[in-house]
mmCIF file of C-alpha atoms in Angstrom:
data_model
loop_
_atom_site.group_PDB
_atom_site.id
_atom_site.type_symbol
_atom_site.label_atom_id
_atom_site.label_comp_id
_atom_site.label_asym_id
_atom_site.label_seq_id
_atom_site.Cartn_x
_atom_site.Cartn_y
_atom_site.Cartn_z
ATOM 1 C CA MET A 1382 48.969 -50.990 84.669
ATOM 2 C CA THR A 1383 48.948 -53.507 81.845
ATOM 3 C CA TRP A 1384 51.890 -53.493 79.460
ATOM 4 C CA HIS A 1385 51.503 -54.760 75.929
ATOM 5 C CA GLY A 1386 54.076 -55.943 73.440
ATOM 6 C CA PRO A 1387 56.268 -56.711 71.786
ATOM 7 C CA THR A 1388 56.866 -53.681 69.632
ATOM 8 C CA PHE A 1389 59.994 -51.975 68.371
ATOM 9 C CA ARG A 1390 61.407 -49.048 66.459
ATOM 10 C CA ILE A 1391 64.433 -48.779 64.183
ATOM 11 C CA SER A 1392 67.179 -46.352 65.134
ATOM 12 C CA ASP A 1393 70.321 -46.086 62.968
ATOM 13 C CA GLY A 1394 69.583 -49.536 61.611
ATOM 14 C CA GLU A 1395 69.261 -51.052 65.088
ATOM 15 C CA THR A 1396 66.059 -52.630 66.392
ATOM 16 C CA ILE A 1397 65.065 -51.154 69.752
ATOM 17 C CA ASP A 1398 62.588 -53.298 71.703
ATOM 18 C CA GLY A 1399 59.603 -51.587 73.257
ATOM 19 C CA ALA A 1400 56.274 -51.964 75.035
ATOM 20 C CA TRP A 1401 53.237 -49.763 75.569
ATOM 21 C CA CYS A 1402 50.438 -49.066 78.030
ATOM 22 C CA LEU A 1403 47.369 -46.829 78.139
ATOM 23 C CA VAL A 1404 47.368 -43.390 79.781
ATOM 24 C CA TRP A 1405 45.103 -40.336 79.650
ATOM 25 C CA CYS A 1406 46.271 -37.215 77.836
ATOM 26 C CA ARG A 1407 44.845 -33.713 78.056
ATOM 27 C CA HIS A 1408 43.838 -32.131 74.761
ATOM 28 C CA ASP A 1409 46.005 -29.138 73.828
ATOM 29 C CA TRP A 1410 43.050 -26.920 72.900
ATOM 30 C CA GLN A 1411 40.236 -28.331 75.000
ATOM 31 C CA ASP A 1412 40.093 -29.036 78.697
ATOM 32 C CA GLU A 1413 39.275 -32.722 78.311
ATOM 33 C CA TYR A 1414 41.171 -36.006 78.353
ATOM 34 C CA TYR A 1415 41.447 -38.804 75.826
ATOM 35 C CA PRO A 1416 43.104 -42.248 76.034
ATOM 36 C CA GLU A 1417 46.521 -42.590 74.395
ATOM 37 C CA ASP A 1418 49.216 -45.252 74.098
ATOM 38 C CA LEU A 1419 52.437 -44.528 75.954
ATOM 39 C CA PHE A 1420 55.414 -46.248 74.314
ATOM 40 C CA VAL A 1421 58.657 -46.964 76.163
ATOM 41 C CA TYR A 1422 61.826 -48.444 74.637
ATOM 42 C CA ALA A 1423 64.925 -50.232 75.837
ATOM 43 C CA ASP A 1424 67.106 -47.163 75.262
ATOM 44 C CA GLY A 1425 64.909 -45.015 77.538
ATOM 45 C CA ARG A 1426 62.942 -43.209 74.831
ATOM 46 C CA ILE A 1427 59.296 -42.555 75.749
ATOM 47 C CA SER A 1428 56.595 -41.267 73.404
ATOM 48 C CA ARG A 1429 52.864 -40.691 73.355
ATOM 49 C CA GLY A 1430 51.200 -42.406 70.426
ATOM 50 C CA GLY A 1431 54.538 -42.645 68.649
ATOM 51 C CA TYR A 1432 55.145 -38.877 68.777
ATOM 52 C CA GLU A 1433 56.640 -36.284 71.146
ATOM 53 C CA ALA A 1434 59.679 -38.267 72.179
ATOM 54 C CA THR A 1435 60.878 -37.688 75.718
ATOM 55 C CA ASP A 1436 62.598 -39.555 78.543
ATOM 56 C CA LEU A 1437 61.831 -40.485 82.147
ATOM 57 C CA ALA A 1438 62.444 -36.942 83.377
ATOM 58 C CA GLY A 1439 60.253 -35.561 80.611
ATOM 59 C CA LEU A 1440 57.483 -37.991 81.536
ATOM 60 C CA ALA A 1441 57.713 -36.796 85.126
ATOM 61 C CA ARG A 1442 57.147 -33.214 83.917
ATOM 62 C CA LEU A 1443 54.154 -34.288 81.800
ATOM 63 C CA LEU A 1444 52.610 -36.019 84.798
ATOM 64 C CA ALA A 1445 53.268 -33.029 87.065
ATOM 65 C CA SER A 1446 51.695 -30.625 84.551
ATOM 66 C CA GLY A 1447 48.582 -32.764 84.114
ATOM 67 C CA LYS A 1448 49.166 -33.267 80.392
ATOM 68 C CA VAL A 1449 49.422 -36.986 81.119
ATOM 69 C CA ALA A 1450 47.299 -38.693 83.773
ATOM 70 C CA LEU A 1451 47.152 -42.287 84.959
ATOM 71 C CA THR A 1452 43.372 -42.287 85.322
ATOM 72 C CA ARG A 1453 40.640 -40.113 83.882
ATOM 73 C CA PRO A 1454 40.602 -37.030 86.144
ATOM 74 C CA ASP A 1455 36.826 -37.081 86.564
ATOM 75 C CA GLY A 1456 36.841 -40.788 87.433
ATOM 76 C CA SER A 1457 35.945 -42.095 90.860
ATOM 77 C CA GLU A 1458 38.687 -42.612 93.404
ATOM 78 C CA ARG A 1459 39.046 -45.897 95.279
ATOM 79 C CA THR A 1460 38.549 -45.655 99.007
ATOM 80 C CA ALA A 1461 41.558 -46.789 100.987
ATOM 81 C CA HIS A 1462 41.173 -49.846 103.214
ATOM 82 C CA PRO A 1463 41.176 -48.907 106.898
ATOM 83 C CA SER A 1464 43.827 -51.567 107.612
ATOM 84 C CA LYS A 1465 46.978 -51.898 105.563
ATOM 85 C CA TRP A 1466 47.668 -55.366 106.985
ATOM 86 C CA LEU A 1467 44.223 -56.677 106.072
ATOM 87 C CA ALA A 1468 44.080 -54.975 102.659
ATOM 88 C CA ARG A 1469 43.844 -57.479 99.799
ATOM 89 C CA TYR A 1470 44.437 -55.121 96.894
ATOM 90 C CA PRO A 1471 47.447 -53.085 95.701
ATOM 91 C CA GLU A 1472 48.362 -49.702 97.027
ATOM 92 C CA PRO A 1473 47.095 -46.824 94.870
ATOM 93 C CA ARG A 1474 49.259 -46.046 91.873
ATOM 94 C CA THR A 1475 50.759 -42.567 92.022
ATOM 95 C CA ASP A 1476 52.810 -40.539 89.574
ATOM 96 C CA GLU A 1477 55.944 -41.414 91.534
ATOM 97 C CA THR A 1478 55.291 -45.171 91.603
ATOM 98 C CA PHE A 1479 54.285 -45.126 87.927
ATOM 99 C CA LEU A 1480 57.605 -43.528 87.030
ATOM 100 C CA ALA A 1481 59.327 -46.320 88.964
ATOM 101 C CA GLU A 1482 57.241 -48.833 86.994
ATOM 102 C CA VAL A 1483 58.261 -47.257 83.674
ATOM 103 C CA ALA A 1484 61.916 -47.333 84.727
ATOM 104 C CA ASP A 1485 61.490 -51.001 85.607
ATOM 105 C CA GLU A 1486 59.928 -51.721 82.218
ATOM 106 C CA ILE A 1487 62.853 -50.020 80.469
ATOM 107 C CA SER A 1488 65.254 -52.204 82.458
ATOM 108 C CA ARG A 1489 63.347 -55.327 81.412
ATOM 109 C CA LEU A 1490 63.418 -54.337 77.749
ATOM 110 C CA ALA A 1491 67.147 -53.588 77.971
ATOM 111 C CA GLY A 1492 67.891 -56.960 79.562
ATOM 112 C CA ARG A 1493 68.845 -55.475 82.926
ATOM 113 C CA PRO A 1494 67.587 -56.918 86.243
ATOM 114 C CA THR A 1495 64.171 -55.612 87.246
ATOM 115 C CA ALA A 1496 63.204 -54.589 90.773
ATOM 116 C CA GLY A 1497 61.413 -57.901 91.228
ATOM 117 C CA GLU A 1498 64.485 -59.869 90.159
ATOM 118 C CA ARG A 1499 66.733 -57.857 92.467
ATOM 119 C CA LEU A 1500 64.266 -58.530 95.290
ATOM 120 C CA ARG A 1501 64.354 -62.283 94.696
ATOM 121 C CA GLU A 1502 68.153 -62.139 94.795
ATOM 122 C CA ALA A 1503 67.972 -60.249 98.102
ATOM 123 C CA VAL A 1504 65.630 -62.901 99.517
ATOM 124 C CA ARG A 1505 68.128 -65.622 98.557
ATOM 125 C CA GLY A 1506 70.941 -63.642 100.152
ATOM 126 C CA TYR A 1507 69.063 -63.174 103.430
ATOM 127 C CA ARG A 1508 68.012 -66.822 103.602
ATOM 128 C CA GLN A 1509 71.646 -67.887 103.197
ATOM 129 C CA ASP A 1510 72.841 -65.489 105.895
ATOM 130 C CA THR A 1511 70.154 -64.079 108.218
ATOM 131 C CA THR A 1512 72.123 -61.075 109.395
ATOM 132 C CA GLU A 1513 70.799 -57.567 109.921
ATOM 133 C CA PRO A 1514 72.863 -56.106 107.039
ATOM 134 C CA ASN A 1515 71.307 -58.630 104.685
ATOM 135 C CA ARG A 1516 67.827 -57.916 106.061
ATOM 136 C CA SER A 1517 68.484 -54.236 105.444
ATOM 137 C CA LEU A 1518 69.374 -55.048 101.831
ATOM 138 C CA LEU A 1519 66.163 -57.050 101.603
ATOM 139 C CA ARG A 1520 64.159 -54.070 102.881
ATOM 140 C CA ASP A 1521 65.779 -51.744 100.327
ATOM 141 C CA ALA A 1522 65.073 -54.201 97.516
ATOM 142 C CA TYR A 1523 61.436 -54.566 98.610
ATOM 143 C CA LEU A 1524 60.895 -50.809 98.790
ATOM 144 C CA ALA A 1525 62.480 -50.428 95.336
ATOM 145 C CA VAL A 1526 59.543 -52.348 93.851
ATOM 146 C CA PRO A 1527 56.844 -49.859 92.746
ATOM 147 C CA ALA A 1528 54.393 -49.721 95.666
ATOM 148 C CA HIS A 1529 51.344 -50.638 93.593
ATOM 149 C CA ARG A 1530 53.158 -53.741 92.313
ATOM 150 C CA ARG A 1531 54.453 -55.106 95.615
ATOM 151 C CA VAL A 1532 51.327 -57.103 96.427
ATOM 152 C CA PHE A 1533 51.881 -59.138 93.238
ATOM 153 C CA VAL A 1534 55.649 -59.497 93.414
ATOM 154 C CA LEU A 1535 55.625 -63.073 94.774
ATOM 155 C CA GLY A 1536 52.900 -64.250 92.422
ATOM 156 C CA ASP A 1537 50.961 -65.702 95.393
ATOM 157 C CA VAL A 1538 47.262 -64.790 95.429
ATOM 158 C CA ASP A 1539 46.843 -66.149 98.969
ATOM 159 C CA GLN A 1540 49.869 -64.861 100.876
ATOM 160 C CA GLN A 1541 50.526 -61.966 98.473
ATOM 161 C CA ASP A 1542 53.597 -60.065 99.753
ATOM 162 C CA ARG A 1543 52.955 -60.606 103.478
ATOM 163 C CA PRO A 1544 56.071 -62.797 104.023
ATOM 164 C CA LEU A 1545 58.168 -59.929 102.714
ATOM 165 C CA ARG A 1546 56.371 -57.332 104.815
ATOM 166 C CA ILE A 1547 57.002 -59.480 107.882
ATOM 167 C CA LEU A 1548 60.724 -59.856 107.180
ATOM 168 C CA VAL A 1549 61.347 -56.161 106.573
ATOM 169 C CA THR A 1550 59.631 -55.230 109.869
ATOM 170 C CA ASP A 1551 61.945 -54.861 112.850
ATOM 171 C CA LEU A 1552 61.380 -57.183 115.791
ATOM 172 C CA GLY A 1553 58.913 -55.742 118.272
ATOM 173 C CA GLU A 1554 57.236 -53.515 115.692
ATOM 174 C CA PRO A 1555 53.722 -54.144 114.287
ATOM 175 C CA VAL A 1556 53.798 -55.254 110.648
ATOM 176 C CA ASP A 1557 52.336 -52.499 108.425
ATOM 177 C CA GLY A 1558 51.633 -50.472 111.583
ATOM 178 C CA ASP A 1559 48.400 -52.287 112.369
ATOM 179 C CA GLY A 1560 49.304 -55.949 111.947
ATOM 180 C CA PRO A 1561 50.830 -58.538 114.253
ATOM 181 C CA VAL A 1562 53.974 -57.672 116.138
ATOM 182 C CA ALA A 1563 57.093 -59.014 114.435
ATOM 183 C CA THR A 1564 58.644 -61.760 116.553
ATOM 184 C CA PRO A 1565 61.469 -64.219 115.894
ATOM 185 C CA GLU A 1566 58.793 -66.898 115.367
ATOM 186 C CA LEU A 1567 56.968 -64.707 112.817
ATOM 187 C CA HIS A 1568 60.227 -64.025 110.957
ATOM 188 C CA GLN A 1569 61.019 -67.742 110.956
ATOM 189 C CA GLY A 1570 57.576 -68.500 109.587
ATOM 190 C CA ALA A 1571 58.240 -66.127 106.694
ATOM 191 C CA LEU A 1572 61.603 -67.774 106.048
ATOM 192 C CA ASP A 1573 59.887 -71.176 106.136
ATOM 193 C CA TYR A 1574 57.454 -69.882 103.511
ATOM 194 C CA PHE A 1575 60.316 -69.171 101.088
ATOM 195 C CA ALA A 1576 61.909 -72.539 101.885
ATOM 196 C CA ASP A 1577 58.620 -74.254 101.042
ATOM 197 C CA VAL A 1578 58.360 -72.291 97.787
ATOM 198 C CA ASP A 1579 61.880 -73.292 96.764
ATOM 199 C CA ALA A 1580 61.169 -76.913 97.666
ATOM 200 C CA GLY A 1581 58.012 -76.793 95.569
ATOM 201 C CA VAL A 1582 59.915 -75.381 92.615
ATOM 202 C CA GLU A 1583 62.559 -78.086 92.966
ATOM 203 C CA ARG A 1584 59.883 -80.795 93.100
ATOM 204 C CA ALA A 1585 58.203 -79.339 90.001
ATOM 205 C CA GLU A 1586 61.533 -79.328 88.145
ATOM 206 C CA GLN A 1587 62.172 -82.933 89.128
ATOM 207 C CA GLU A 1588 58.682 -83.952 87.994
ATOM 208 C CA ARG A 1589 59.177 -82.092 84.740
ATOM 209 C CA ALA A 1590 62.512 -83.853 84.214
ATOM 210 C CA VAL A 1591 60.721 -87.184 84.621
ATOM 211 C CA ARG A 1592 57.863 -86.252 82.277
ATOM 212 C CA PHE A 1593 60.241 -84.911 79.640
ATOM 213 C CA ALA A 1594 63.079 -87.385 80.133
ATOM 214 C CA ASP A 1595 62.982 -88.310 76.438
ATOM 215 C CA ALA A 1596 63.142 -84.713 75.222
ATOM 216 C CA PRO A 1597 66.071 -83.825 72.924
ATOM 217 C CA VAL A 1598 69.017 -82.099 74.579
ATOM 218 C CA GLY A 1599 70.963 -79.205 73.163
ATOM 219 C CA ALA A 1600 69.940 -76.627 70.610
ATOM 220 C CA PRO A 1601 67.284 -77.780 68.133
ATOM 221 C CA GLN A 1602 68.454 -78.517 64.606
ATOM 222 C CA PRO A 1603 67.294 -76.164 61.840
ATOM 223 C CA PRO A 1604 64.396 -77.520 59.773
ATOM 224 C CA VAL A 1605 64.834 -79.135 56.373
ATOM 225 C CA VAL A 1606 62.612 -77.300 53.862
ATOM 226 C CA LEU A 1607 61.578 -79.320 50.816
ATOM 227 C CA ARG A 1608 60.567 -76.589 48.370
ATOM 228 C CA GLU A 1609 58.637 -77.177 45.186
ATOM 229 C CA THR A 1610 61.058 -76.594 42.286
ATOM 230 C CA VAL A 1611 60.598 -77.057 38.541
ATOM 231 C CA TYR A 1612 63.585 -78.526 36.674
ATOM 232 C CA THR A 1613 62.875 -77.726 33.017
ATOM 233 C CA ARG A 1614 65.892 -79.763 31.831
ATOM 234 C CA GLY A 1615 65.126 -82.783 33.962
ATOM 235 C CA TRP A 1616 66.227 -83.840 37.423
ATOM 236 C CA PRO A 1617 69.822 -82.976 38.394
ATOM 237 C CA ALA A 1618 72.295 -85.839 38.082
ATOM 238 C CA GLU A 1619 73.448 -85.478 41.681
ATOM 239 C CA LEU A 1620 70.831 -86.399 44.264
ATOM 240 C CA GLY A 1621 69.617 -83.673 46.561
ATOM 241 C CA ASP A 1622 66.698 -82.914 48.843
ATOM 242 C CA PHE A 1623 64.477 -82.595 45.758
ATOM 243 C CA ALA A 1624 64.520 -86.417 45.538
ATOM 244 C CA LEU A 1625 62.612 -86.564 48.841
ATOM 245 C CA ARG A 1626 59.624 -84.807 47.316
ATOM 246 C CA ASN A 1627 56.580 -86.756 46.166
ATOM 247 C CA ASP A 1628 56.925 -85.720 42.520
ATOM 248 C CA TYR A 1629 60.433 -87.165 42.136
ATOM 249 C CA ASP A 1630 60.661 -89.989 39.586
ATOM 250 C CA ALA A 1631 61.379 -93.085 41.658
ATOM 251 C CA PRO A 1632 59.149 -95.974 40.517
ATOM 252 C CA PHE A 1633 58.053 -98.330 43.302
ATOM 253 C CA THR A 1634 55.501 -101.043 43.918
ATOM 254 C CA TYR A 1635 52.664 -100.610 46.398
ATOM 255 C CA GLU A 1636 50.021 -103.296 46.994
ATOM 256 C CA GLY A 1637 50.915 -105.030 43.761
ATOM 257 C CA GLU A 1638 50.808 -101.890 41.587
ATOM 258 C CA THR A 1639 53.783 -99.926 40.268
ATOM 259 C CA TYR A 1640 53.698 -96.117 40.329
ATOM 260 C CA PRO A 1641 56.222 -93.673 38.794
ATOM 261 C CA THR A 1642 55.995 -91.254 41.730
ATOM 262 C CA VAL A 1643 54.212 -90.893 45.052
ATOM 263 C CA VAL A 1644 51.959 -88.309 43.396
ATOM 264 C CA HIS A 1645 50.909 -90.860 40.788
ATOM 265 C CA GLY A 1646 50.153 -93.412 43.463
ATOM 266 C CA TYR A 1647 48.221 -91.025 45.683
ATOM 267 C CA TRP A 1648 45.889 -89.707 43.008
ATOM 268 C CA ALA A 1649 45.452 -93.085 41.326
ATOM 269 C CA LEU A 1650 44.316 -94.575 44.632
ATOM 270 C CA PHE A 1651 42.082 -91.559 45.195
ATOM 271 C CA ALA A 1652 40.068 -92.417 42.090
ATOM 272 C CA ALA A 1653 36.967 -94.501 42.695
ATOM 273 C CA ASP A 1654 36.877 -95.922 39.145
ATOM 274 C CA ARG A 1655 39.515 -98.446 38.016
ATOM 275 C CA ALA A 1656 39.756 -96.841 34.569
ATOM 276 C CA ASP A 1657 40.606 -93.496 36.184
ATOM 277 C CA HIS A 1658 43.175 -95.247 38.386
ATOM 278 C CA ASP A 1659 44.991 -96.677 35.375
ATOM 279 C CA ARG A 1660 44.808 -93.415 33.437
ATOM 280 C CA ILE A 1661 46.315 -91.457 36.331
ATOM 281 C CA ARG A 1662 49.041 -94.049 36.897
ATOM 282 C CA ALA A 1663 50.027 -93.793 33.225
ATOM 283 C CA ALA A 1664 50.275 -89.957 33.271
ATOM 284 C CA ALA A 1665 53.491 -88.597 31.750
ATOM 285 C CA THR A 1666 54.321 -86.363 34.738
ATOM 286 C CA ALA A 1667 53.404 -85.997 38.374
ATOM 287 C CA ARG A 1668 51.706 -82.679 37.615
ATOM 288 C CA GLU A 1669 49.549 -84.324 34.969
ATOM 289 C CA ALA A 1670 48.706 -87.158 37.381
ATOM 290 C CA GLN A 1671 47.539 -84.618 39.959
ATOM 291 C CA GLU A 1672 45.411 -82.749 37.426
ATOM 292 C CA LEU A 1673 43.809 -85.980 36.193
ATOM 293 C CA GLY A 1674 43.209 -87.138 39.740
ATOM 294 C CA ALA A 1675 41.614 -83.878 40.777
ATOM 295 C CA GLY A 1676 39.161 -84.236 37.877
ATOM 296 C CA ALA A 1677 38.207 -87.815 38.715
ATOM 297 C CA ALA A 1678 35.475 -88.995 41.056
ATOM 298 C CA GLY A 1679 37.116 -89.795 44.368
ATOM 299 C CA ARG A 1680 36.512 -92.559 46.871
ATOM 300 C CA PRO A 1681 33.794 -91.575 49.344
ATOM 301 C CA ASP A 1682 35.950 -92.638 52.303
ATOM 302 C CA TRP A 1683 39.111 -90.871 51.102
ATOM 303 C CA ALA A 1684 39.281 -88.352 53.938
ATOM 304 C CA ALA A 1685 39.551 -91.229 56.420
ATOM 305 C CA ARG A 1686 42.040 -93.224 54.296
ATOM 306 C CA ARG A 1687 44.347 -90.647 52.767
ATOM 307 C CA LEU A 1688 46.817 -90.352 55.655
ATOM 308 C CA ALA A 1689 47.341 -94.112 55.841
ATOM 309 C CA VAL A 1690 47.656 -94.341 52.040
ATOM 310 C CA MET A 1691 50.277 -91.597 51.926
ATOM 311 C CA ALA A 1692 52.236 -93.248 54.737
ATOM 312 C CA GLY A 1693 52.179 -96.558 52.862
ATOM 313 C CA LEU A 1694 53.305 -94.961 49.608
ATOM 314 C CA LEU A 1695 56.189 -93.146 51.249
ATOM 315 C CA ARG A 1696 57.326 -96.255 53.121
ATOM 316 C CA ALA A 1697 57.291 -98.230 49.862
ATOM 317 C CA LYS A 1698 59.261 -95.549 48.026
ATOM 318 C CA PHE A 1699 62.074 -95.373 50.560
ATOM 319 C CA ALA A 1700 62.115 -99.116 51.227
ATOM 320 C CA GLN A 1701 62.670 -99.808 47.527
ATOM 321 C CA HIS A 1702 65.212 -97.029 46.920
ATOM 322 C CA PRO A 1703 68.111 -97.398 49.399
ATOM 323 C CA ARG A 1704 69.914 -94.283 48.135
ATOM 324 C CA LEU A 1705 66.818 -92.179 48.802
ATOM 325 C CA ALA A 1706 66.478 -93.787 52.229
ATOM 326 C CA GLU A 1707 70.072 -92.786 53.016
ATOM 327 C CA LEU A 1708 69.339 -89.257 51.820
ATOM 328 C CA LEU A 1709 66.282 -89.026 54.092
ATOM 329 C CA ALA A 1710 68.153 -90.457 57.084
ATOM 330 C CA ALA A 1711 70.968 -87.938 56.538
ATOM 331 C CA THR A 1712 68.606 -84.989 57.133
ATOM 332 C CA GLY A 1713 69.229 -85.418 60.863
ATOM 333 C CA GLU A 1714 66.638 -84.891 63.587
ATOM 334 C CA GLY A 1715 65.203 -81.480 62.719
ATOM 335 C CA ALA A 1716 61.704 -80.790 61.449
ATOM 336 C CA ILE A 1717 60.925 -81.429 57.796
ATOM 337 C CA LEU A 1718 58.801 -78.714 56.216
ATOM 338 C CA TYR A 1719 57.166 -79.737 52.968
ATOM 339 C CA SER A 1720 56.527 -76.522 51.055
ATOM 340 C CA GLY A 1721 54.483 -76.108 47.891
ATOM 341 C CA PHE A 1722 51.229 -75.031 46.300
ATOM 342 C CA ASP A 1723 49.262 -78.200 46.918
ATOM 343 C CA SER A 1724 46.661 -78.855 49.607
ATOM 344 C CA PRO A 1725 47.489 -77.177 52.941
ATOM 345 C CA PHE A 1726 46.700 -80.545 54.513
ATOM 346 C CA TRP A 1727 49.955 -81.899 53.078
ATOM 347 C CA CYS A 1728 52.102 -78.751 52.849
ATOM 348 C CA ASP A 1729 53.641 -76.495 55.443
ATOM 349 C CA GLU A 1730 52.385 -73.522 53.430
ATOM 350 C CA GLY A 1731 49.546 -74.482 51.155
ATOM 351 C CA SER A 1732 47.850 -72.345 48.531
ATOM 352 C CA ARG A 1733 45.509 -70.986 51.210
ATOM 353 C CA GLY A 1734 48.125 -70.012 53.744
ATOM 354 C CA GLY A 1735 49.606 -71.941 56.665
ATOM 355 C CA GLY A 1736 49.217 -75.692 56.295
ATOM 356 C CA ARG A 1737 49.296 -78.804 58.478
ATOM 357 C CA ASN A 1738 52.476 -80.211 56.889
ATOM 358 C CA TRP A 1739 51.367 -83.858 57.014
ATOM 359 C CA THR A 1740 53.826 -84.841 54.272
ATOM 360 C CA GLY A 1741 56.676 -83.406 56.331
ATOM 361 C CA ARG A 1742 55.429 -85.164 59.456
ATOM 362 C CA LEU A 1743 55.216 -88.517 57.683
ATOM 363 C CA LEU A 1744 58.722 -88.057 56.292
ATOM 364 C CA GLU A 1745 59.940 -87.418 59.837
ATOM 365 C CA LEU A 1746 58.226 -90.622 60.978
ATOM 366 C CA ILE A 1747 59.773 -92.681 58.193
ATOM 367 C CA ARG A 1748 63.175 -91.101 58.842
ATOM 368 C CA SER A 1749 62.872 -92.130 62.479
ATOM 369 C CA GLU A 1750 61.964 -95.668 61.432
ATOM 370 C CA LEU A 1751 64.956 -95.805 59.108
ATOM 371 C CA LEU A 1752 67.311 -94.540 61.800
ATOM 372 C CA ALA A 1753 65.882 -96.961 64.376
ATOM 373 C CA THR A 1754 66.243 -99.880 61.970
ATOM 374 C CA GLY A 1755 69.802 -98.839 61.132
ATOM 375 C CA ALA A 1756 70.675 -98.581 64.823
ATOM 376 C CA GLU A 1757 69.289 -102.058 65.511
ATOM 377 C CA THR A 1758 71.157 -103.641 62.614
ATOM 378 C CA ALA A 1759 74.430 -101.759 63.164
#
């Protein structure tokens, strides 16, 4: 059974997490079946297609009456393997094991331990103390896993759940009734399997720690969002995040030319003709500079140059305005999202939907350079 999600419903203002799977339902007026979504929720509510709310006991009655079926009734049945030990596929799903699966899914949605998690805890307990009471607890935990899910419970496509089946079999008894006789050596081999798995997990964690040794620690900082805002009465007297935007009036010199804003510089350098460059640079506002630039003939190689040009303009702006550099450095280490209605190449949310946020990324790079320089000179 494949579960899909996430989904939810609202009950008394509270969000109740849910998931759904496909079942077959019998038509009320015709003796035929049709596929339907079965929804289950963290509080135990179960419904077909969003209607006819019931609970686990009610689902059991629907299954017993034939109103809900796990497979199409006229479908072909799978032939059982003659040997349970040699079988490489799950046990058939029954109404009883499906109900156990639904109960397990409700536990997962509610944040309670699932049967698989309780089984892993029982394995750890038995490995720490290989006594018969602990092996009995391991057997109970294994049998609590829905039968058709047991073969997958270890996530091992080669061994499947055989190490567990060996451990829950009493010494001297054949595993699964037709497999090898359980011996102390066979039990120890199964225990060695779990030791090897744990060692592999530990090695993977150590390797991951090496690969990600430079990753930030602690909770990530919230992003800084630089929203496009129009100040009809001019820029506020007190500096704020708005001064980090490209349309803020902060004249600077770049490659021997002075530009009122980054927007002026970007669109002036976009223009292929020198006369257009000068006209854009002299625009009264950043918005006018952008409109003039968009109407000018652009450099044929602009797509390959624009990222480097923008990086150079931003570096020049913050290098020549120490107060703005301090403001950028003070934004911390979180992401910078540059929001607006310009090209989605530069904005986090461009006029055509989600953008690539290159302006925000470049501001993060320059912030890092400023912080690194400050650390070196401190």
